[in-house]
Short mmCIF file of C-alpha atoms in Angstrom, two decimals:
data_model
loop_
_atom_site.label_atom_id
_atom_site.label_comp_id
_atom_site.label_asym_id
_atom_site.label_seq_id
_atom_site.Cartn_x
_atom_site.Cartn_y
_atom_site.Cartn_z
CA UNK A 1 -44.48 3.21 23.67
CA UNK A 2 -42.62 0.53 25.37
CA UNK A 3 -40.48 0.21 22.15
CA UNK A 4 -39.01 3.63 22.36
CA UNK A 5 -36.80 3.20 25.30
CA UNK A 6 -35.80 -0.22 23.96
CA UNK A 7 -34.71 1.41 20.84
CA UNK A 8 -32.86 4.17 22.33
CA UNK A 9 -31.07 1.72 24.58
CA UNK A 10 -30.25 -0.58 21.84
CA UNK A 11 -28.68 2.24 19.70
CA UNK A 12 -26.87 3.49 22.91
CA UNK A 13 -25.44 0.00 23.62
CA UNK A 14 -24.01 0.00 20.02
CA UNK A 15 -22.50 3.38 20.19
CA UNK A 16 -20.94 2.49 23.58
CA UNK A 17 -19.46 -0.60 21.89
CA UNK A 18 -18.18 1.57 19.17
CA UNK A 19 -16.52 3.88 21.41
CA UNK A 20 -14.76 1.22 23.64
CA UNK A 21 -11.39 1.60 21.90
CA UNK A 22 -11.41 5.22 22.24
CA UNK A 23 -12.18 4.98 25.95
CA UNK A 24 -9.39 2.64 26.33
CA UNK A 25 -6.96 5.19 25.18
CA UNK A 26 -8.13 8.23 27.30
CA UNK A 27 -5.88 9.20 30.02
CA UNK A 28 -5.89 7.53 33.24
CA UNK A 29 -7.40 10.58 34.92
CA UNK A 30 -10.74 9.52 33.60
CA UNK A 31 -10.50 6.04 35.40
CA UNK A 32 -11.21 5.67 39.37
CA UNK A 33 -8.51 6.20 41.57
CA UNK A 34 -6.20 3.56 43.55
CA UNK A 35 -5.94 -0.24 42.72
CA UNK A 36 -9.21 -0.02 40.69
CA UNK A 37 -7.71 2.65 38.37
CA UNK A 38 -4.75 0.30 37.53
CA UNK A 39 -7.27 -2.60 37.05
CA UNK A 40 -9.44 -0.45 34.88
CA UNK A 41 -6.40 0.69 32.66
CA UNK A 42 -5.33 -3.02 32.38
CA UNK A 43 -8.75 -3.95 31.37
CA UNK A 44 -9.01 -1.06 29.01
CA UNK A 45 -5.63 -1.85 27.41
CA UNK A 46 -6.37 -5.59 27.05
CA UNK A 47 -9.85 -4.71 25.42
CA UNK A 48 -8.44 -1.93 23.25
CA UNK A 49 -4.98 -2.45 22.30
CA UNK A 50 -5.02 -6.15 21.55
CA UNK A 51 -7.98 -5.74 19.28
CA UNK A 52 -5.84 -3.07 17.52
CA UNK A 53 -2.93 -5.69 16.89
CA UNK A 54 -5.35 -8.08 15.52
CA UNK A 55 -6.33 -5.55 12.85
CA UNK A 56 -2.90 -5.90 11.19
CA UNK A 57 -2.81 -8.72 8.79
CA UNK A 58 0.76 -10.06 8.44
CA UNK A 59 1.75 -11.88 5.40
CA UNK A 60 4.17 -14.47 6.24
CA UNK A 61 6.88 -15.35 3.86
CA UNK A 62 8.60 -18.82 3.69
CA UNK A 63 12.01 -17.95 3.57
CA UNK A 64 14.22 -21.14 4.14
CA UNK A 65 17.35 -19.64 2.30
CA UNK A 66 17.21 -16.24 3.90
CA UNK A 67 21.18 -15.83 4.25
CA UNK A 68 21.60 -16.50 0.60
CA UNK A 69 18.55 -14.43 -0.30
CA UNK A 70 20.09 -11.62 1.68
CA UNK A 71 23.37 -11.97 0.00
CA UNK A 72 21.76 -11.67 -3.40
CA UNK A 73 19.65 -8.68 -2.11
CA UNK A 74 22.87 -6.86 -1.02
CA UNK A 75 24.36 -7.88 -4.47
CA UNK A 76 21.05 -6.47 -6.23
CA UNK A 77 21.37 -3.31 -4.03
CA UNK A 78 24.90 -2.65 -5.55
CA UNK A 79 23.57 -3.19 -9.23
CA UNK A 80 20.74 -1.01 -8.65
CA UNK A 81 22.80 1.95 -6.83
CA UNK A 82 25.60 1.94 -9.14
CA UNK A 83 24.29 0.79 -12.61
CA UNK A 84 20.49 0.90 -12.85
CA UNK A 85 19.90 4.12 -11.08
CA UNK A 86 22.50 6.21 -13.01
CA UNK A 87 21.10 4.68 -16.37
CA UNK A 88 17.42 5.51 -15.23
CA UNK A 89 18.61 9.14 -14.43
CA UNK A 90 20.13 9.50 -17.77
CA UNK A 91 17.10 7.94 -19.50
CA UNK A 92 14.87 10.26 -17.82
CA UNK A 93 17.30 13.14 -18.76
CA UNK A 94 17.68 12.40 -22.27
CA UNK A 95 13.83 11.47 -23.30
CA UNK A 96 11.18 13.96 -22.60
CA UNK A 97 8.42 12.70 -20.18
CA UNK A 98 5.84 12.49 -22.94
CA UNK A 99 8.06 10.13 -25.03
CA UNK A 100 8.79 8.24 -22.15
CA UNK A 101 5.23 7.77 -21.28
CA UNK A 102 4.41 6.92 -25.07
CA UNK A 103 7.04 4.06 -25.05
CA UNK A 104 5.76 2.66 -21.86
CA UNK A 105 2.24 2.73 -22.93
CA UNK A 106 3.29 1.09 -26.30
CA UNK A 107 5.01 -1.83 -24.51
CA UNK A 108 2.26 -2.26 -21.87
CA UNK A 109 -0.16 -2.44 -24.84
CA UNK A 110 2.09 -5.09 -26.71
CA UNK A 111 1.83 -7.39 -23.44
CA UNK A 112 -1.99 -7.73 -24.12
CA UNK A 113 -1.68 -11.47 -24.56
CA UNK A 114 -0.28 -11.99 -21.01
CA UNK A 115 -3.34 -10.39 -19.65
CA UNK A 116 -5.59 -11.74 -22.02
CA UNK A 117 -4.57 -15.43 -21.69
CA UNK A 118 -4.43 -15.04 -17.65
CA UNK A 119 -7.79 -13.49 -17.17
CA UNK A 120 -9.35 -16.29 -19.32
CA UNK A 121 -7.32 -18.96 -17.45
CA UNK A 122 -8.67 -17.52 -14.13
CA UNK A 123 -12.29 -17.78 -15.53
CA UNK A 124 -12.58 -14.03 -15.56
CA UNK A 125 -14.33 -13.63 -18.86
CA UNK A 126 -15.63 -10.25 -18.02
CA UNK A 127 -11.95 -8.85 -17.61
CA UNK A 128 -10.87 -10.80 -20.71
CA UNK A 129 -13.62 -8.71 -22.79
CA UNK A 130 -12.52 -5.50 -21.12
CA UNK A 131 -8.94 -6.40 -21.94
CA UNK A 132 -9.79 -6.81 -25.38
CA UNK A 133 -11.75 -3.52 -25.48
CA UNK A 134 -8.87 -1.68 -23.88
CA UNK A 135 -6.39 -3.32 -26.65
CA UNK A 136 -8.53 -2.37 -29.51
CA UNK A 137 -9.20 1.10 -28.47
CA UNK A 138 -5.57 1.96 -27.32
CA UNK A 139 -4.23 0.18 -30.69
CA UNK A 140 -6.55 2.09 -33.05
CA UNK A 141 -7.47 5.63 -31.39
CA UNK A 142 -4.06 5.33 -29.13
CA UNK A 143 -2.10 5.02 -32.39
CA UNK A 144 -0.52 1.59 -31.58
CA UNK A 145 -0.94 1.96 -27.74
CA UNK A 146 1.29 5.05 -27.38
CA UNK A 147 -1.68 6.83 -25.97
CA UNK A 148 -4.11 5.41 -23.60
CA UNK A 149 -7.76 6.58 -24.65
CA UNK A 150 -9.32 3.57 -22.99
CA UNK A 151 -8.55 5.28 -19.69
CA UNK A 152 -11.30 7.88 -20.33
CA UNK A 153 -13.96 5.13 -20.89
CA UNK A 154 -15.16 4.13 -17.46
CA UNK A 155 -16.05 0.39 -18.49
CA UNK A 156 -12.51 -0.04 -19.49
CA UNK A 157 -10.49 2.28 -17.35
CA UNK A 158 -9.59 0.19 -14.34
CA UNK A 159 -9.07 -3.48 -15.49
CA UNK A 160 -6.99 -5.36 -12.78
CA UNK A 161 -3.50 -6.79 -14.08
CA UNK A 162 -3.24 -10.43 -14.60
CA UNK A 163 -0.08 -12.57 -14.93
CA UNK A 164 0.84 -16.30 -14.91
CA UNK A 165 2.09 -16.28 -11.33
CA UNK A 166 -1.47 -14.90 -10.17
CA UNK A 167 -3.21 -17.67 -12.27
CA UNK A 168 -1.35 -20.35 -10.62
CA UNK A 169 -2.11 -18.73 -7.24
CA UNK A 170 -5.86 -18.72 -8.14
CA UNK A 171 -5.58 -22.36 -8.96
CA UNK A 172 -4.47 -23.04 -5.59
CA UNK A 173 -0.73 -23.56 -6.00
CA UNK A 174 1.16 -22.05 -3.01
CA UNK A 175 3.90 -19.43 -3.43
CA UNK A 176 6.71 -21.93 -2.33
CA UNK A 177 9.96 -20.82 -0.99
CA UNK A 178 10.58 -16.83 -1.32
CA UNK A 179 13.39 -16.13 -3.61
CA UNK A 180 15.65 -13.20 -4.44
CA UNK A 181 16.71 -13.29 -8.03
CA UNK A 182 19.94 -11.65 -9.29
CA UNK A 183 19.14 -8.29 -11.03
CA UNK A 184 15.32 -9.39 -11.23
CA UNK A 185 14.70 -9.08 -7.25
CA UNK A 186 12.08 -10.37 -5.06
CA UNK A 187 9.86 -13.36 -6.23
CA UNK A 188 8.73 -16.92 -5.05
CA UNK A 189 9.00 -20.25 -6.74
CA UNK A 190 5.61 -19.87 -8.01
CA UNK A 191 5.95 -16.52 -9.35
CA UNK A 192 9.22 -17.49 -10.90
CA UNK A 193 7.58 -20.02 -12.99
CA UNK A 194 4.83 -17.50 -13.74
CA UNK A 195 7.60 -15.06 -15.05
CA UNK A 196 8.59 -17.85 -17.52
CA UNK A 197 5.05 -18.10 -18.63
CA UNK A 198 4.49 -14.27 -18.98
CA UNK A 199 7.81 -14.32 -21.13
CA UNK A 200 6.41 -16.93 -23.29
CA UNK A 201 3.19 -15.00 -23.90
CA UNK A 202 4.94 -11.61 -24.55
CA UNK A 203 5.01 -10.77 -28.19
CA UNK A 204 8.25 -8.95 -27.61
CA UNK A 205 9.83 -12.27 -27.00
CA UNK A 206 8.13 -13.78 -29.97
CA UNK A 207 9.75 -11.01 -32.14
CA UNK A 208 13.07 -12.13 -30.95
CA UNK A 209 12.46 -15.66 -31.80
CA UNK A 210 10.91 -14.89 -35.21
CA UNK A 211 13.67 -12.67 -36.55
CA UNK A 212 16.32 -14.13 -34.66
CA UNK A 213 19.66 -12.62 -34.13
CA UNK A 214 21.04 -10.84 -30.99
CA UNK A 215 21.07 -7.48 -32.51
CA UNK A 216 17.17 -7.58 -33.20
CA UNK A 217 16.33 -9.21 -29.78
CA UNK A 218 18.51 -6.55 -28.14
CA UNK A 219 16.96 -3.66 -30.20
CA UNK A 220 13.39 -4.72 -29.28
CA UNK A 221 13.84 -5.92 -25.72
CA UNK A 222 16.34 -3.12 -24.46
CA UNK A 223 13.75 -0.41 -24.62
CA UNK A 224 11.16 -2.76 -22.95
CA UNK A 225 13.55 -2.99 -19.93
CA UNK A 226 14.55 0.66 -20.14
CA UNK A 227 10.99 2.01 -19.95
CA UNK A 228 10.04 0.46 -16.82
CA UNK A 229 13.27 1.27 -14.99
CA UNK A 230 12.45 4.63 -13.54
CA UNK A 231 9.20 3.45 -12.07
CA UNK A 232 11.01 0.43 -10.55
CA UNK A 233 13.76 2.46 -9.08
CA UNK A 234 11.04 4.58 -7.62
CA UNK A 235 9.19 1.61 -6.02
CA UNK A 236 12.62 0.18 -4.74
CA UNK A 237 13.63 3.37 -3.18
CA UNK A 238 10.00 3.62 -1.43
CA UNK A 239 10.16 -0.06 -0.21
CA UNK A 240 13.66 0.24 1.13
CA UNK A 241 15.00 3.85 1.79
CA UNK A 242 13.18 4.57 5.24
CA UNK A 243 12.97 0.89 6.27
CA UNK A 244 14.56 -0.37 9.32
CA UNK A 245 15.61 -3.65 7.63
CA UNK A 246 15.32 -3.10 3.77
CA UNK A 247 15.36 -6.69 3.09
CA UNK A 248 12.32 -7.54 5.36
CA UNK A 249 10.49 -4.50 4.10
CA UNK A 250 11.01 -5.47 0.37
CA UNK A 251 10.02 -9.32 1.36
CA UNK A 252 6.87 -8.16 3.26
CA UNK A 253 6.01 -5.55 0.61
CA UNK A 254 6.27 -8.18 -2.17
CA UNK A 255 4.14 -10.84 -0.48
CA UNK A 256 1.38 -8.32 0.58
CA UNK A 257 1.36 -6.95 -3.08
CA UNK A 258 0.98 -10.49 -4.50
CA UNK A 259 -1.65 -11.34 -2.05
CA UNK A 260 -3.88 -8.32 -2.85
CA UNK A 261 -3.23 -8.96 -6.65
CA UNK A 262 -4.81 -12.53 -6.07
CA UNK A 263 -7.66 -11.06 -4.15
CA UNK A 264 -8.50 -8.33 -6.62
CA UNK B 1 -45.37 -7.77 14.72
CA UNK B 2 -44.01 -5.09 17.03
CA UNK B 3 -40.75 -7.01 17.30
CA UNK B 4 -40.54 -6.93 13.47
CA UNK B 5 -41.35 -3.25 13.33
CA UNK B 6 -38.53 -2.70 16.07
CA UNK B 7 -35.91 -4.78 14.14
CA UNK B 8 -36.79 -2.75 11.11
CA UNK B 9 -36.41 0.42 12.94
CA UNK B 10 -33.34 -0.46 14.60
CA UNK B 11 -31.73 -1.82 11.31
CA UNK B 12 -32.66 1.36 9.47
CA UNK B 13 -31.25 3.36 12.30
CA UNK B 14 -28.03 1.56 12.06
CA UNK B 15 -27.82 1.88 8.24
CA UNK B 16 -28.27 5.70 8.54
CA UNK B 17 -25.63 5.85 11.32
CA UNK B 18 -23.16 3.83 9.31
CA UNK B 19 -23.67 5.66 6.21
CA UNK B 20 -23.22 8.92 8.13
CA UNK B 21 -19.97 7.56 9.57
CA UNK B 22 -18.78 6.66 5.97
CA UNK B 23 -19.49 10.09 4.59
CA UNK B 24 -18.08 11.84 7.60
CA UNK B 25 -14.90 9.73 7.08
CA UNK B 26 -14.69 10.45 3.28
CA UNK B 27 -15.11 14.14 3.92
CA UNK B 28 -12.32 14.29 6.43
CA UNK B 29 -9.99 12.20 3.97
CA UNK B 30 -10.80 14.53 1.14
CA UNK B 31 -10.02 17.56 3.20
CA UNK B 32 -6.61 15.93 4.28
CA UNK B 33 -5.73 14.94 0.91
CA UNK B 34 -6.66 18.55 -0.55
CA UNK B 35 -4.48 20.08 2.10
CA UNK B 36 -1.70 17.81 1.47
CA UNK B 37 -1.60 18.36 -2.39
CA UNK B 38 -2.13 22.07 -2.02
CA UNK B 39 1.14 22.21 0.04
CA UNK B 40 2.97 19.44 -1.93
CA UNK B 41 2.49 21.44 -5.19
CA UNK B 42 4.07 24.64 -3.88
CA UNK B 43 6.84 22.87 -1.82
CA UNK B 44 10.42 22.28 -3.32
CA UNK B 45 10.77 18.78 -2.36
CA UNK B 46 13.06 16.78 0.06
CA UNK B 47 13.28 18.32 3.59
CA UNK B 48 11.12 21.23 2.77
CA UNK B 49 8.19 19.08 1.76
CA UNK B 50 8.41 17.04 4.87
CA UNK B 51 8.65 20.21 7.07
CA UNK B 52 5.77 21.79 5.28
CA UNK B 53 3.46 18.76 5.34
CA UNK B 54 4.11 17.98 9.17
CA UNK B 55 1.59 20.26 10.74
CA UNK B 56 -1.35 18.71 8.44
CA UNK B 57 -0.26 15.29 8.77
CA UNK B 58 -0.17 15.45 12.65
CA UNK B 59 -3.64 16.88 12.64
CA UNK B 60 -5.15 14.11 10.41
CA UNK B 61 -3.07 10.88 10.96
CA UNK B 62 -3.23 9.06 14.30
CA UNK B 63 0.62 8.30 14.71
CA UNK B 64 0.32 7.00 18.27
CA UNK B 65 -2.13 4.20 16.81
CA UNK B 66 0.15 3.53 13.84
CA UNK B 67 3.20 3.19 16.17
CA UNK B 68 1.51 0.77 18.44
CA UNK B 69 0.09 -1.31 15.89
CA UNK B 70 3.30 -1.39 13.94
CA UNK B 71 5.09 -2.50 17.13
CA UNK B 72 2.51 -5.16 17.85
CA UNK B 73 2.13 -7.08 21.28
CA UNK B 74 5.87 -5.95 22.08
CA UNK B 75 4.31 -2.73 22.75
CA UNK B 76 3.49 -4.01 26.09
CA UNK B 77 7.28 -4.17 27.02
CA UNK B 78 7.85 -0.30 26.60
CA UNK B 79 7.75 1.98 29.46
CA UNK B 80 5.67 5.07 28.97
CA UNK B 81 8.82 7.38 28.26
CA UNK B 82 9.82 4.46 25.55
CA UNK B 83 6.47 4.62 24.14
CA UNK B 84 6.74 8.52 23.67
CA UNK B 85 10.22 8.22 22.14
CA UNK B 86 9.21 5.58 19.63
CA UNK B 87 5.99 7.48 18.63
CA UNK B 88 8.11 10.60 18.02
CA UNK B 89 10.71 8.95 16.01
CA UNK B 90 8.19 6.72 14.05
CA UNK B 91 6.26 10.12 13.29
CA UNK B 92 9.22 11.43 11.85
CA UNK B 93 10.10 8.54 9.70
CA UNK B 94 6.63 8.08 8.43
CA UNK B 95 6.45 11.90 7.57
CA UNK B 96 9.73 11.79 5.69
CA UNK B 97 8.80 8.46 3.77
CA UNK B 98 5.15 9.95 2.94
CA UNK B 99 6.72 13.35 1.83
CA UNK B 100 9.38 11.57 -0.51
CA UNK B 101 6.43 10.08 -2.47
CA UNK B 102 5.66 13.59 -4.05
CA UNK B 103 7.30 14.99 -7.03
CA UNK B 104 6.60 18.67 -7.16
CA UNK B 105 4.50 19.72 -10.08
CA UNK B 106 3.14 16.29 -10.51
CA UNK B 107 -0.62 16.45 -9.78
CA UNK B 108 -2.21 13.01 -8.85
CA UNK B 109 -5.85 12.45 -10.09
CA UNK B 110 -7.76 10.60 -7.18
CA UNK B 111 -10.95 8.66 -7.79
CA UNK B 112 -12.69 7.89 -4.40
CA UNK B 113 -14.43 4.55 -4.58
CA UNK B 114 -17.34 3.16 -2.34
CA UNK B 115 -16.18 3.21 1.15
CA UNK B 116 -16.95 0.48 3.68
CA UNK B 117 -16.90 -0.02 7.50
CA UNK B 118 -15.27 -3.24 8.61
CA UNK B 119 -16.35 -2.28 12.24
CA UNK B 120 -17.64 0.07 14.52
CA UNK B 121 -15.60 3.45 14.29
CA UNK B 122 -13.77 2.24 11.23
CA UNK B 123 -13.83 2.92 7.79
CA UNK B 124 -12.09 1.97 4.67
CA UNK B 125 -11.80 4.35 1.58
CA UNK B 126 -10.38 2.56 -1.51
CA UNK B 127 -9.13 5.13 -4.33
CA UNK B 128 -7.56 4.80 -7.59
CA UNK B 129 -4.79 7.18 -7.99
CA UNK B 130 -3.16 8.08 -11.25
CA UNK B 131 0.21 9.56 -10.62
CA UNK B 132 3.16 10.28 -13.27
CA UNK B 133 1.04 8.25 -15.70
CA UNK B 134 0.65 5.15 -13.43
CA UNK B 135 -2.50 3.91 -12.02
CA UNK B 136 -2.30 2.84 -8.22
CA UNK B 137 -4.75 1.22 -5.88
CA UNK B 138 -4.65 3.18 -2.70
CA UNK B 139 -6.66 2.42 0.24
CA UNK B 140 -7.03 4.71 3.41
CA UNK B 141 -8.02 3.30 6.90
CA UNK B 142 -9.67 5.77 9.07
CA UNK B 143 -10.82 5.58 12.73
CA UNK B 144 -13.08 7.72 14.66
CA UNK B 145 -11.15 8.86 17.57
CA UNK B 146 -13.38 12.09 18.45
CA UNK B 147 -12.61 13.17 14.82
CA UNK B 148 -11.80 10.67 11.88
CA UNK B 149 -7.98 10.17 11.74
CA UNK B 150 -5.97 8.19 9.24
CA UNK B 151 -4.66 5.11 10.84
CA UNK B 152 -3.10 3.10 7.85
CA UNK B 153 -2.47 3.61 4.24
CA UNK B 154 -2.24 0.68 1.80
CA UNK B 155 -0.52 1.00 -1.66
CA UNK B 156 -1.19 -1.59 -4.06
CA UNK B 157 -2.05 -3.85 -1.06
CA UNK B 158 1.10 -2.99 0.89
CA UNK B 159 0.00 -1.73 4.26
CA UNK B 160 2.33 0.88 5.83
CA UNK B 161 1.56 -0.51 9.34
CA UNK B 162 1.91 -4.23 8.38
CA UNK B 163 5.10 -3.64 6.50
CA UNK B 164 6.77 -2.01 9.67
CA UNK B 165 5.16 -4.67 11.87
CA UNK B 166 7.33 -7.40 10.17
CA UNK B 167 10.32 -5.27 10.77
CA UNK B 168 9.55 -4.47 14.27
CA UNK B 169 8.77 -8.13 15.09
CA UNK B 170 12.36 -9.09 14.45
CA UNK B 171 13.81 -6.33 16.72
CA UNK B 172 11.66 -7.01 19.54
CA UNK B 173 12.40 -10.55 19.39
CA UNK B 174 16.11 -9.69 19.23
CA UNK B 175 16.37 -6.90 21.91
CA UNK B 176 12.87 -5.67 22.89
CA UNK B 177 12.20 -1.95 23.37
CA UNK B 178 15.86 -1.08 23.47
CA UNK B 179 16.65 -2.67 19.87
CA UNK B 180 13.41 -1.04 18.52
CA UNK B 181 14.55 2.49 19.73
CA UNK B 182 18.00 2.02 18.61
CA UNK B 183 16.98 1.22 15.12
CA UNK B 184 14.37 4.05 14.90
CA UNK B 185 17.06 6.42 15.95
CA UNK B 186 19.53 5.31 13.34
CA UNK B 187 16.97 5.30 10.54
CA UNK B 188 15.67 8.76 11.53
CA UNK B 189 19.39 9.95 11.63
CA UNK B 190 20.01 8.45 8.12
CA UNK B 191 19.64 11.01 5.46
#
């Protein structure tokens, strides 16, 4: 019989601990009066609010050339506003949504080697197999990747993306300085090297090399750039439009996103 | 022997309580998302969308907690009046920013994944959301404050609160509560 009060007391203690934060935020009327009330509020504030602040995981960026980066960020903003956005709007206006999605899907499918190699280099052979399955299903049943029937197969539907910058991160190589590259936007020294690796693994770039000629390269790579532009513009707007400091918002957003990609 | 039985009962009770919490939180989130989508699908976009979503979001999101955490330890420097004004302005900014994410007529497909509880009274609910043909990982953080309220949203790993914390930090260092409020007023006034 002695165990029952103990059990009840134990559960109550845990529930009280769980409510501590909420109590800390209840109005002062609930606290005792006079000096003790002030003290109670201070203690409650220290217990509740400080805990809250620790919950927010800040991702710091090493930004030794911030003034130069801010200058390029401003330049990019003009390019996005006066060139990329009008082009993106025209692209969305001219091509029907279904066709745009088909082009985007096909280019995503062609980039299969980037994901295949990087999952393998990261030692995630399960994901290599999933990616291969996705590629085969989408390339055949999806008519060259224009459609994504693999999304309907639960085992293949949600495979995290992989790129070379991510692989370098998994190998323990730090980001290095944060950079804003003209036109391309936010990156880090590590991810910039990664972008070069991704380009080398991208069959769209191989086709340009094989067939040569500026016209062919432009004909193949221009839609590749155009198809992603509306989404990129959406993301840029979301990161900067309601920001107090768009530069810091884009930088923090980039660093958090890359950290999450690495942990996935 | 008695101790082992007691430990087993206590552990089982905690597991049941924890599961009940995550289920309650998930139910609260689904209700919120369903209500938001019902309005978003009828709204015409822009201001109208934000105005129509405000009553729902105010009921289900803990804006006071979001503001306090976004500002961080600098919050101690704020007077009660400044805290109220900062919360009001930040609420408007968040609602506007959140509302802009919806394109009328585009219905997201949301798949709720296994929820976890990082601490007492806290639940994280990951989802995969397919929107306009793109797949996004969106995680909702909820806290039990009498009822389950959303305290942060992470889209592709980017936390709403942490993103603003980085911006507020610089402002608090530069000019304390006054600089934060000035910047918030300017951002809210911007169309």
